[in-house]
mmCIF file of C-alpha atoms in Angstrom:
data_model
loop_
_atom_site.group_PDB
_atom_site.id
_atom_site.type_symbol
_atom_site.label_atom_id
_atom_site.label_comp_id
_atom_site.label_asym_id
_atom_site.label_seq_id
_atom_site.Cartn_x
_atom_site.Cartn_y
_atom_site.Cartn_z
ATOM 1 C CA UNK A 223 -76.086 199.389 17.434
ATOM 2 C CA UNK A 224 -77.474 199.816 21.087
ATOM 3 C CA UNK A 225 -81.245 199.168 21.494
ATOM 4 C CA UNK A 226 -82.969 201.689 23.642
ATOM 5 C CA UNK A 227 -86.315 200.030 24.353
ATOM 6 C CA UNK A 228 -86.923 196.420 24.020
ATOM 7 C CA UNK A 229 -90.230 194.316 23.538
ATOM 8 C CA UNK A 230 -89.640 190.682 23.789
ATOM 9 C CA UNK A 231 -91.285 187.796 22.382
ATOM 10 C CA UNK A 232 -91.049 183.856 22.688
ATOM 11 C CA UNK A 233 -91.027 181.847 19.524
ATOM 12 C CA UNK A 234 -92.669 178.530 19.400
ATOM 13 C CA UNK A 235 -91.640 176.033 16.974
ATOM 14 C CA UNK A 236 -89.540 178.690 15.120
ATOM 15 C CA UNK A 237 -88.549 177.541 11.420
ATOM 16 C CA UNK A 238 -85.340 176.181 11.066
ATOM 17 C CA UNK A 239 -83.255 178.421 8.543
ATOM 18 C CA UNK A 240 -79.783 179.377 7.868
ATOM 19 C CA UNK A 241 -78.508 182.508 7.709
ATOM 20 C CA UNK A 242 -77.672 182.612 3.837
ATOM 21 C CA UNK A 243 -81.073 181.634 3.268
ATOM 22 C CA UNK A 244 -82.735 183.869 5.578
ATOM 23 C CA UNK A 245 -80.560 186.610 3.973
ATOM 24 C CA UNK A 246 -81.992 185.845 0.669
ATOM 25 C CA UNK A 247 -85.657 185.501 1.946
ATOM 26 C CA UNK A 248 -85.271 188.994 3.596
ATOM 27 C CA UNK A 249 -83.712 190.578 0.430
ATOM 28 C CA UNK A 250 -86.843 189.563 -1.528
ATOM 29 C CA UNK A 251 -88.918 191.172 0.648
ATOM 30 C CA UNK A 252 -86.983 194.360 0.766
ATOM 31 C CA UNK A 253 -88.710 198.060 1.053
ATOM 32 C CA UNK A 254 -89.434 199.650 -1.960
ATOM 33 C CA UNK A 255 -90.046 203.322 -2.676
ATOM 34 C CA UNK A 256 -93.685 204.187 -1.954
ATOM 35 C CA UNK A 257 -95.902 204.641 -5.069
ATOM 36 C CA UNK A 258 -98.154 207.840 -5.772
ATOM 37 C CA UNK A 259 -101.093 206.075 -4.412
ATOM 38 C CA UNK A 260 -99.326 204.207 -1.765
ATOM 39 C CA UNK A 261 -100.455 205.313 1.806
ATOM 40 C CA UNK A 262 -97.819 203.063 3.463
ATOM 41 C CA UNK A 263 -95.571 200.263 2.974
ATOM 42 C CA UNK A 264 -93.106 197.984 4.917
ATOM 43 C CA UNK A 265 -90.023 196.134 3.774
ATOM 44 C CA UNK A 266 -86.759 194.761 4.907
ATOM 45 C CA UNK A 267 -83.910 197.168 4.886
ATOM 46 C CA UNK A 268 -80.120 196.584 5.620
ATOM 47 C CA UNK A 269 -79.440 197.449 9.465
ATOM 48 C CA UNK A 270 -76.193 199.266 8.591
ATOM 49 C CA UNK A 271 -78.068 201.757 6.081
ATOM 50 C CA UNK A 272 -76.311 202.646 2.951
ATOM 51 C CA UNK A 273 -73.090 201.473 4.389
ATOM 52 C CA UNK A 274 -73.821 197.804 3.179
ATOM 53 C CA UNK A 275 -76.315 195.919 1.323
ATOM 54 C CA UNK A 276 -76.375 193.026 3.755
ATOM 55 C CA UNK A 277 -79.992 192.503 5.156
ATOM 56 C CA UNK A 278 -78.812 190.025 8.148
ATOM 57 C CA UNK A 279 -75.827 190.238 10.385
ATOM 58 C CA UNK A 280 -75.271 187.319 12.487
ATOM 59 C CA UNK A 281 -72.865 186.477 15.303
ATOM 60 C CA UNK A 282 -72.962 183.286 17.410
ATOM 61 C CA UNK A 283 -76.820 182.694 16.809
ATOM 62 C CA UNK A 284 -77.379 186.384 17.323
ATOM 63 C CA UNK A 285 -79.302 187.689 13.940
ATOM 64 C CA UNK A 286 -79.827 191.395 13.442
ATOM 65 C CA UNK A 287 -82.527 192.725 10.823
ATOM 66 C CA UNK A 288 -84.290 195.803 10.100
ATOM 67 C CA UNK A 289 -87.755 196.829 9.091
ATOM 68 C CA UNK A 290 -88.476 200.083 7.306
ATOM 69 C CA UNK A 291 -91.702 201.606 7.396
ATOM 70 C CA UNK A 292 -92.816 203.992 5.183
ATOM 71 C CA UNK A 293 -95.910 206.172 5.457
ATOM 72 C CA UNK A 294 -97.379 209.042 3.846
ATOM 73 C CA UNK A 295 -98.295 212.087 6.263
ATOM 74 C CA UNK A 296 -101.608 213.427 5.324
ATOM 75 C CA UNK A 297 -102.978 215.358 8.081
ATOM 76 C CA UNK A 298 -106.741 214.534 9.115
ATOM 77 C CA UNK A 299 -107.497 218.254 9.297
ATOM 78 C CA UNK A 300 -106.366 219.070 5.792
ATOM 79 C CA UNK A 301 -108.506 216.291 4.675
ATOM 80 C CA UNK A 302 -111.537 217.172 6.651
ATOM 81 C CA UNK A 303 -111.329 221.010 5.557
ATOM 82 C CA UNK A 304 -111.237 219.833 1.875
ATOM 83 C CA UNK A 305 -114.200 217.494 2.314
ATOM 84 C CA UNK A 306 -116.104 220.112 4.066
ATOM 85 C CA UNK A 307 -115.323 222.612 1.225
ATOM 86 C CA UNK A 308 -116.570 220.200 -1.322
ATOM 87 C CA UNK A 309 -119.740 219.375 0.380
ATOM 88 C CA UNK A 310 -120.175 223.246 0.646
ATOM 89 C CA UNK A 311 -119.918 223.685 -3.091
ATOM 90 C CA UNK A 312 -122.108 220.778 -3.892
ATOM 91 C CA UNK A 313 -124.877 222.091 -1.191
ATOM 92 C CA UNK A 314 -124.687 225.578 -3.005
ATOM 93 C CA UNK A 315 -124.667 224.452 -6.380
ATOM 94 C CA UNK A 316 -127.399 221.879 -6.299
ATOM 95 C CA UNK A 317 -129.430 223.365 -3.232
ATOM 96 C CA UNK A 318 -129.526 220.267 -1.248
ATOM 97 C CA UNK A 319 -128.223 218.707 1.863
ATOM 98 C CA UNK A 320 -124.997 216.316 1.221
ATOM 99 C CA UNK A 321 -125.220 212.825 2.745
ATOM 100 C CA UNK A 322 -123.030 211.245 4.831
ATOM 101 C CA UNK A 323 -122.347 208.571 2.182
ATOM 102 C CA UNK A 324 -121.417 211.136 -0.362
ATOM 103 C CA UNK A 325 -119.028 212.772 2.174
ATOM 104 C CA UNK A 326 -117.361 209.673 2.623
ATOM 105 C CA UNK A 327 -116.929 209.282 -1.276
ATOM 106 C CA UNK A 328 -115.479 212.973 -1.074
ATOM 107 C CA UNK A 329 -113.068 211.875 1.589
ATOM 108 C CA UNK A 330 -111.926 208.893 -0.650
ATOM 109 C CA UNK A 331 -111.493 211.038 -3.665
ATOM 110 C CA UNK A 332 -109.607 213.749 -1.969
ATOM 111 C CA UNK A 333 -107.294 211.463 -0.063
ATOM 112 C CA UNK A 334 -106.329 209.711 -3.279
ATOM 113 C CA UNK A 335 -105.542 213.242 -5.011
ATOM 114 C CA UNK A 336 -103.508 214.568 -1.920
ATOM 115 C CA UNK A 337 -101.420 211.306 -1.394
ATOM 116 C CA UNK A 338 -98.923 212.172 -3.973
ATOM 117 C CA UNK A 339 -98.237 215.372 -2.488
ATOM 118 C CA UNK A 340 -97.952 214.066 1.084
ATOM 119 C CA UNK A 341 -94.643 213.864 2.849
ATOM 120 C CA UNK A 342 -93.120 210.547 3.466
ATOM 121 C CA UNK A 343 -92.074 209.662 7.072
ATOM 122 C CA UNK A 344 -89.698 206.525 7.312
ATOM 123 C CA UNK A 345 -88.911 204.709 10.472
ATOM 124 C CA UNK A 346 -86.272 201.764 10.696
ATOM 125 C CA UNK A 347 -87.232 199.351 13.333
ATOM 126 C CA UNK A 348 -84.333 196.796 14.767
ATOM 127 C CA UNK A 349 -84.963 193.597 15.799
ATOM 128 C CA UNK A 350 -82.615 190.825 17.292
ATOM 129 C CA UNK A 351 -83.463 187.098 16.600
ATOM 130 C CA UNK A 352 -81.861 185.329 19.451
ATOM 131 C CA UNK A 353 -81.733 181.725 17.954
ATOM 132 C CA UNK A 354 -80.619 179.755 20.837
ATOM 133 C CA UNK A 355 -83.262 181.181 23.454
ATOM 134 C CA UNK A 356 -85.879 181.210 20.597
ATOM 135 C CA UNK A 357 -86.649 185.026 21.320
ATOM 136 C CA UNK A 358 -87.179 187.929 19.093
ATOM 137 C CA UNK A 359 -86.366 191.343 20.898
ATOM 138 C CA UNK A 360 -87.590 194.424 19.100
ATOM 139 C CA UNK A 361 -86.010 197.726 19.725
ATOM 140 C CA UNK A 362 -89.086 199.743 20.219
ATOM 141 C CA UNK A 363 -91.813 200.453 23.188
ATOM 142 C CA UNK A 364 -94.646 200.346 20.560
ATOM 143 C CA UNK A 365 -96.662 197.051 20.577
ATOM 144 C CA UNK A 366 -98.215 198.180 17.285
ATOM 145 C CA UNK A 367 -94.783 198.782 15.587
ATOM 146 C CA UNK A 368 -93.707 195.327 16.898
ATOM 147 C CA UNK A 369 -96.849 193.741 15.645
ATOM 148 C CA UNK A 370 -95.987 195.470 12.177
ATOM 149 C CA UNK A 371 -92.424 194.075 12.170
ATOM 150 C CA UNK A 372 -93.802 190.309 13.277
ATOM 151 C CA UNK A 373 -96.409 190.450 10.499
ATOM 152 C CA UNK A 374 -93.934 191.168 8.249
ATOM 153 C CA UNK A 375 -91.534 188.299 9.420
ATOM 154 C CA UNK A 376 -94.306 186.079 9.277
ATOM 155 C CA UNK A 377 -95.154 187.039 5.887
ATOM 156 C CA UNK A 378 -91.515 186.729 4.545
ATOM 157 C CA UNK A 379 -91.309 183.231 6.310
ATOM 158 C CA UNK A 380 -94.411 181.922 5.752
ATOM 159 C CA UNK A 381 -95.140 181.220 9.282
ATOM 160 C CA UNK A 382 -94.028 182.362 12.735
ATOM 161 C CA UNK A 383 -95.457 181.875 15.904
ATOM 162 C CA UNK A 384 -94.441 184.515 18.539
ATOM 163 C CA UNK A 385 -96.146 185.232 21.831
ATOM 164 C CA UNK A 386 -95.165 188.224 24.224
ATOM 165 C CA UNK A 387 -92.756 186.763 26.854
ATOM 166 C CA UNK A 388 -94.276 186.022 30.044
ATOM 167 C CA UNK A 389 -93.205 184.976 33.617
ATOM 168 C CA UNK A 390 -94.827 182.836 36.491
ATOM 169 C CA UNK A 391 -94.522 186.013 38.685
ATOM 170 C CA UNK A 392 -96.577 189.034 37.482
ATOM 171 C CA UNK A 393 -93.888 192.171 36.987
ATOM 172 C CA UNK A 394 -96.187 194.327 38.980
ATOM 173 C CA UNK A 395 -96.303 191.917 41.793
ATOM 174 C CA UNK A 396 -92.290 191.400 42.037
ATOM 175 C CA UNK A 397 -91.815 195.120 41.694
ATOM 176 C CA UNK A 398 -94.247 196.015 44.223
ATOM 177 C CA UNK A 399 -92.439 193.489 46.751
ATOM 178 C CA UNK A 400 -88.998 194.454 45.769
ATOM 179 C CA UNK A 401 -89.772 198.355 46.653
ATOM 180 C CA UNK A 402 -91.428 197.343 49.593
ATOM 181 C CA UNK A 403 -89.213 194.796 51.315
ATOM 182 C CA UNK A 404 -85.412 195.320 50.776
ATOM 183 C CA UNK A 405 -84.837 191.909 51.808
ATOM 184 C CA UNK A 406 -86.650 190.274 48.925
ATOM 185 C CA UNK A 407 -84.201 191.873 46.445
ATOM 186 C CA UNK A 408 -82.206 189.435 44.676
ATOM 187 C CA UNK A 409 -78.421 190.132 45.010
ATOM 188 C CA UNK A 410 -77.849 190.962 41.380
ATOM 189 C CA UNK A 411 -80.746 193.647 41.300
ATOM 190 C CA UNK A 412 -80.098 197.106 42.258
ATOM 191 C CA UNK A 413 -83.120 199.800 42.501
ATOM 192 C CA UNK A 414 -82.813 202.858 40.785
ATOM 193 C CA UNK A 415 -84.550 206.263 41.665
ATOM 194 C CA UNK A 416 -87.433 206.269 39.519
ATOM 195 C CA UNK A 417 -90.920 204.363 39.661
ATOM 196 C CA UNK A 418 -94.393 204.736 39.038
ATOM 197 C CA UNK A 419 -97.049 203.669 41.583
ATOM 198 C CA UNK A 420 -100.747 203.329 40.843
ATOM 199 C CA UNK A 421 -103.694 202.223 43.229
ATOM 200 C CA UNK A 422 -105.867 199.277 42.610
ATOM 201 C CA UNK A 423 -108.967 200.302 40.401
ATOM 202 C CA UNK A 424 -107.721 203.865 40.070
ATOM 203 C CA UNK A 425 -106.309 205.468 37.000
ATOM 204 C CA UNK A 426 -104.574 207.920 39.130
ATOM 205 C CA UNK A 427 -100.901 207.305 39.093
ATOM 206 C CA UNK A 428 -97.706 208.896 41.145
ATOM 207 C CA UNK A 429 -94.586 209.211 39.033
ATOM 208 C CA UNK A 430 -91.772 209.219 41.492
ATOM 209 C CA UNK A 431 -88.383 210.524 40.123
ATOM 210 C CA UNK A 432 -85.190 211.126 41.716
ATOM 211 C CA UNK A 433 -86.332 209.887 44.890
ATOM 212 C CA UNK A 434 -85.117 207.015 47.514
ATOM 213 C CA UNK A 435 -87.350 204.348 46.963
ATOM 214 C CA UNK A 436 -86.697 202.992 50.543
ATOM 215 C CA UNK A 437 -88.134 206.435 51.866
ATOM 216 C CA UNK A 438 -90.971 206.570 54.443
ATOM 217 C CA UNK A 439 -93.046 208.607 51.914
ATOM 218 C CA UNK A 440 -92.814 205.643 49.288
ATOM 219 C CA UNK A 441 -93.397 203.043 51.839
ATOM 220 C CA UNK A 442 -96.355 204.725 53.094
ATOM 221 C CA UNK A 443 -97.776 204.895 49.423
ATOM 222 C CA UNK A 444 -97.330 201.146 49.326
ATOM 223 C CA UNK A 445 -98.846 200.332 52.428
ATOM 224 C CA UNK A 446 -101.807 202.255 51.232
ATOM 225 C CA UNK A 447 -102.424 199.739 48.534
ATOM 226 C CA UNK A 448 -100.545 201.240 45.438
ATOM 227 C CA UNK A 449 -98.581 199.013 43.561
ATOM 228 C CA UNK A 450 -95.182 199.531 41.414
ATOM 229 C CA UNK A 451 -96.019 199.480 37.509
ATOM 230 C CA UNK A 452 -92.684 200.958 36.404
ATOM 231 C CA UNK A 453 -89.673 200.523 38.313
ATOM 232 C CA UNK A 454 -86.058 201.519 37.424
ATOM 233 C CA UNK A 455 -83.444 198.744 38.054
ATOM 234 C CA UNK A 456 -79.800 197.441 37.224
ATOM 235 C CA UNK A 457 -79.078 194.018 36.590
ATOM 236 C CA UNK A 458 -75.580 192.489 36.977
ATOM 237 C CA UNK A 459 -74.183 195.969 37.264
ATOM 238 C CA UNK A 460 -74.349 195.775 33.440
ATOM 239 C CA UNK A 461 -77.713 196.975 32.104
ATOM 240 C CA UNK A 462 -80.044 199.500 33.412
ATOM 241 C CA UNK A 463 -83.599 200.188 32.405
ATOM 242 C CA UNK A 464 -87.118 200.774 33.508
ATOM 243 C CA UNK A 465 -89.031 197.647 33.658
ATOM 244 C CA UNK A 466 -92.829 197.901 33.006
ATOM 245 C CA UNK A 467 -95.810 195.705 34.072
ATOM 246 C CA UNK A 468 -96.017 194.424 30.499
ATOM 247 C CA UNK A 469 -92.347 192.908 30.869
ATOM 248 C CA UNK A 470 -90.822 195.723 28.372
ATOM 249 C CA UNK A 471 -87.428 197.452 29.456
ATOM 250 C CA UNK A 472 -87.275 201.268 28.347
ATOM 251 C CA UNK A 473 -84.632 203.661 28.456
ATOM 252 C CA UNK A 474 -81.954 201.063 28.415
ATOM 253 C CA UNK A 475 -78.540 202.157 29.554
ATOM 254 C CA UNK A 476 -75.211 199.942 29.357
ATOM 255 C CA UNK A 477 -72.264 200.155 31.800
ATOM 256 C CA UNK A 478 -69.288 201.950 31.302
ATOM 257 C CA UNK A 479 -67.256 199.078 31.241
ATOM 258 C CA UNK A 480 -69.174 197.588 28.310
ATOM 259 C CA UNK A 481 -69.337 200.887 26.326
ATOM 260 C CA UNK A 482 -65.274 201.127 26.878
ATOM 261 C CA UNK A 483 -65.046 197.470 25.584
ATOM 262 C CA UNK A 484 -66.858 198.552 22.558
ATOM 263 C CA UNK A 485 -64.526 201.551 22.019
ATOM 264 C CA UNK A 486 -61.604 199.377 22.184
ATOM 265 C CA UNK A 487 -62.726 197.118 19.391
ATOM 266 C CA UNK A 488 -63.775 200.225 17.282
ATOM 267 C CA UNK A 489 -62.542 199.472 13.697
ATOM 268 C CA UNK A 490 -62.194 203.018 12.744
ATOM 269 C CA UNK A 491 -64.109 204.050 9.870
ATOM 270 C CA UNK A 492 -65.518 200.769 8.811
ATOM 271 C CA UNK A 493 -69.303 201.549 9.965
ATOM 272 C CA UNK A 494 -70.293 197.811 9.465
ATOM 273 C CA UNK A 495 -67.314 196.381 11.760
ATOM 274 C CA UNK A 496 -68.265 198.525 14.261
ATOM 275 C CA UNK A 497 -72.287 197.818 13.975
ATOM 276 C CA UNK A 498 -71.481 194.178 14.128
ATOM 277 C CA UNK A 499 -69.182 194.413 17.115
ATOM 278 C CA UNK A 500 -71.567 196.643 19.142
ATOM 279 C CA UNK A 501 -74.507 194.319 18.142
ATOM 280 C CA UNK A 502 -72.261 191.271 19.490
ATOM 281 C CA UNK A 503 -71.517 192.912 22.978
ATOM 282 C CA UNK A 504 -75.209 194.211 23.095
ATOM 283 C CA UNK A 505 -76.511 190.799 22.370
ATOM 284 C CA UNK A 506 -74.425 189.030 24.861
ATOM 285 C CA UNK A 507 -75.300 191.536 27.642
ATOM 286 C CA UNK A 508 -78.790 191.617 27.058
ATOM 287 C CA UNK A 509 -79.404 187.997 26.638
ATOM 288 C CA UNK A 510 -77.726 187.395 30.099
ATOM 289 C CA UNK A 511 -79.979 190.215 31.444
ATOM 290 C CA UNK A 512 -83.076 188.840 30.228
ATOM 291 C CA UNK A 513 -82.091 185.447 31.717
ATOM 292 C CA UNK A 514 -81.509 186.990 35.192
ATOM 293 C CA UNK A 515 -84.754 188.950 34.940
ATOM 294 C CA UNK A 516 -86.857 185.938 34.154
ATOM 295 C CA UNK A 517 -85.140 184.166 36.584
ATOM 296 C CA UNK A 518 -86.315 186.687 39.150
ATOM 297 C CA UNK A 519 -89.928 186.488 38.140
ATOM 298 C CA UNK A 520 -89.966 182.707 38.565
ATOM 299 C CA UNK A 521 -89.164 181.654 34.997
ATOM 300 C CA UNK A 522 -90.692 181.589 31.958
ATOM 301 C CA UNK A 523 -94.606 180.713 31.564
ATOM 302 C CA UNK A 524 -94.118 177.608 29.269
ATOM 303 C CA UNK A 525 -96.965 176.241 27.268
ATOM 304 C CA UNK A 526 -97.073 172.892 29.204
ATOM 305 C CA UNK A 527 -97.465 175.016 32.604
ATOM 306 C CA UNK A 528 -99.658 177.367 31.238
ATOM 307 C CA UNK A 529 -102.183 174.607 30.301
ATOM 308 C CA UNK A 530 -102.483 173.356 34.024
ATOM 309 C CA UNK A 531 -103.203 176.696 35.579
ATOM 310 C CA UNK A 532 -106.621 177.768 36.132
ATOM 311 C CA UNK A 533 -106.400 181.409 35.897
ATOM 312 C CA UNK A 534 -107.821 183.893 33.352
ATOM 313 C CA UNK A 535 -105.676 186.697 31.695
ATOM 314 C CA UNK A 536 -106.916 190.195 31.483
ATOM 315 C CA UNK A 537 -106.123 193.485 30.004
ATOM 316 C CA UNK A 538 -104.243 194.390 33.569
ATOM 317 C CA UNK A 539 -101.914 191.478 33.865
ATOM 318 C CA UNK A 540 -100.298 190.441 30.942
ATOM 319 C CA UNK A 541 -98.440 188.013 32.323
ATOM 320 C CA UNK A 542 -101.224 185.492 33.629
ATOM 321 C CA UNK A 543 -101.156 181.993 32.619
ATOM 322 C CA UNK A 544 -103.678 181.101 30.009
ATOM 323 C CA UNK A 545 -105.147 177.854 31.375
ATOM 324 C CA UNK A 546 -108.802 177.732 31.890
ATOM 325 C CA UNK A 547 -109.079 180.573 29.241
ATOM 326 C CA UNK A 548 -111.785 178.653 27.237
ATOM 327 C CA UNK A 549 -114.068 178.696 29.927
ATOM 328 C CA UNK A 550 -113.636 182.426 30.782
ATOM 329 C CA UNK A 551 -113.242 184.452 27.424
ATOM 330 C CA UNK A 552 -116.774 184.865 25.872
ATOM 331 C CA UNK A 553 -115.161 185.731 22.532
ATOM 332 C CA UNK A 554 -113.068 182.581 22.199
ATOM 333 C CA UNK A 555 -115.787 180.888 20.159
ATOM 334 C CA UNK A 556 -115.928 183.717 17.708
ATOM 335 C CA UNK A 557 -112.264 183.852 17.340
ATOM 336 C CA UNK A 558 -112.261 180.343 16.445
ATOM 337 C CA UNK A 559 -114.588 180.988 13.854
ATOM 338 C CA UNK A 560 -112.407 184.003 12.712
ATOM 339 C CA UNK A 561 -109.325 181.633 12.488
ATOM 340 C CA UNK A 562 -111.530 178.997 10.116
ATOM 341 C CA UNK A 563 -112.539 182.146 7.756
ATOM 342 C CA UNK A 564 -108.807 183.559 7.887
ATOM 343 C CA UNK A 565 -105.618 182.109 6.122
ATOM 344 C CA UNK A 566 -103.338 180.066 8.598
ATOM 345 C CA UNK A 567 -100.988 182.085 10.616
ATOM 346 C CA UNK A 568 -102.182 185.370 9.815
ATOM 347 C CA UNK A 569 -104.529 186.016 12.847
ATOM 348 C CA UNK A 570 -102.477 188.695 14.438
ATOM 349 C CA UNK A 571 -102.872 190.533 17.524
ATOM 350 C CA UNK A 572 -103.760 193.630 15.697
ATOM 351 C CA UNK A 573 -106.272 191.690 13.818
ATOM 352 C CA UNK A 574 -107.982 190.534 17.145
ATOM 353 C CA UNK A 575 -107.663 194.051 18.470
ATOM 354 C CA UNK A 576 -109.422 195.572 15.610
ATOM 355 C CA UNK A 577 -112.100 192.751 14.750
ATOM 356 C CA UNK A 578 -113.109 192.357 18.686
ATOM 357 C CA UNK A 579 -112.338 196.032 19.671
ATOM 358 C CA UNK A 580 -110.391 194.910 22.698
ATOM 359 C CA UNK A 581 -106.950 195.743 24.693
ATOM 360 C CA UNK A 582 -103.630 194.427 23.447
ATOM 361 C CA UNK A 583 -103.058 192.318 26.224
ATOM 362 C CA UNK A 584 -106.280 190.470 26.110
ATOM 363 C CA UNK A 585 -105.707 189.778 22.127
ATOM 364 C CA UNK A 586 -102.251 188.744 22.761
ATOM 365 C CA UNK A 587 -103.495 186.124 25.413
ATOM 366 C CA UNK A 588 -106.463 184.905 23.042
ATOM 367 C CA UNK A 589 -103.717 184.661 20.176
ATOM 368 C CA UNK A 590 -101.479 182.608 22.751
ATOM 369 C CA UNK A 591 -104.375 180.080 23.599
ATOM 370 C CA UNK A 592 -105.098 179.721 19.891
ATOM 371 C CA UNK A 593 -101.584 178.973 19.133
ATOM 372 C CA UNK A 594 -101.190 176.467 22.081
ATOM 373 C CA UNK A 595 -104.313 174.571 21.042
ATOM 374 C CA UNK A 596 -103.549 174.162 17.501
ATOM 375 C CA UNK A 597 -106.098 176.622 15.845
ATOM 376 C CA UNK A 598 -103.586 178.700 14.178
#
């Protein structure tokens, strides 16, 4: 049980629920097989798989739970070809042009007919709930999958307020400083040999791999105005990975010492004991790593501090504070009206993205503002 990519969310006023009750609550929303007409379905599944029927594993305030996402894979090309064939048949038999509305109806009918024969893709997504730190860490680099898991957890618990972890210093600013100025690097931080450099206002990126980040070539690129948006780092000599400008850690690797410790605790063929042992070691190591990283970035952006700031978040700077947001965000009034028309606590980041056709970070910060000001 070792996470490979993590996306971190901060919980606000998380519901107090004991492990027994939480297990029973998760079990009540367990994943069920897809019906013939179901396109997709989400539900909870035992983290240990078939080896156990436990929907929750907990160790000293660290909780492990898993979501199973099932989706029927129906290739769009197949549906499109069937629609075109149906439309051509109607046009040939009736001597008229098929309308767009009719094609839409054909698509719905054909999709419904083909769904029972479509392959089912199943994906398990693990989440770690750190009760003490009020964080949920999801083992996925996909924001969409993370939001699906959080949406399911909200539905299961009835309410859950979670926003992406943010810090006082933007990751992109800190990473650029660390690469350009060796003296600025914290003592417990080591840079790797990988970075992505991007010019301001330019979509062009330079992916540097297996390079000395202190080399003249890299320093010249930074002097020309490029910034580090991804950076390979090692913290406390225990956990390595690539830090992104959205505060994700990808490609996690754990120290040999930690892996050896897990091997010594190996309980042979007892898969459940091994999972719990690995999770315990991983959770404690990653918890310390996240604490160190947040400290390097100036601490968390808490709600009280955010309310005093006067900067506006945007899609390129997910770590910006949200104070002054109401004056700068033209969609905010519409979002508040949307809240009034929607069930409480159901206005997810994904829903804001779809409704307003905006990027993830802008939607996440809009949701954070609405939470902070008691709208949801």
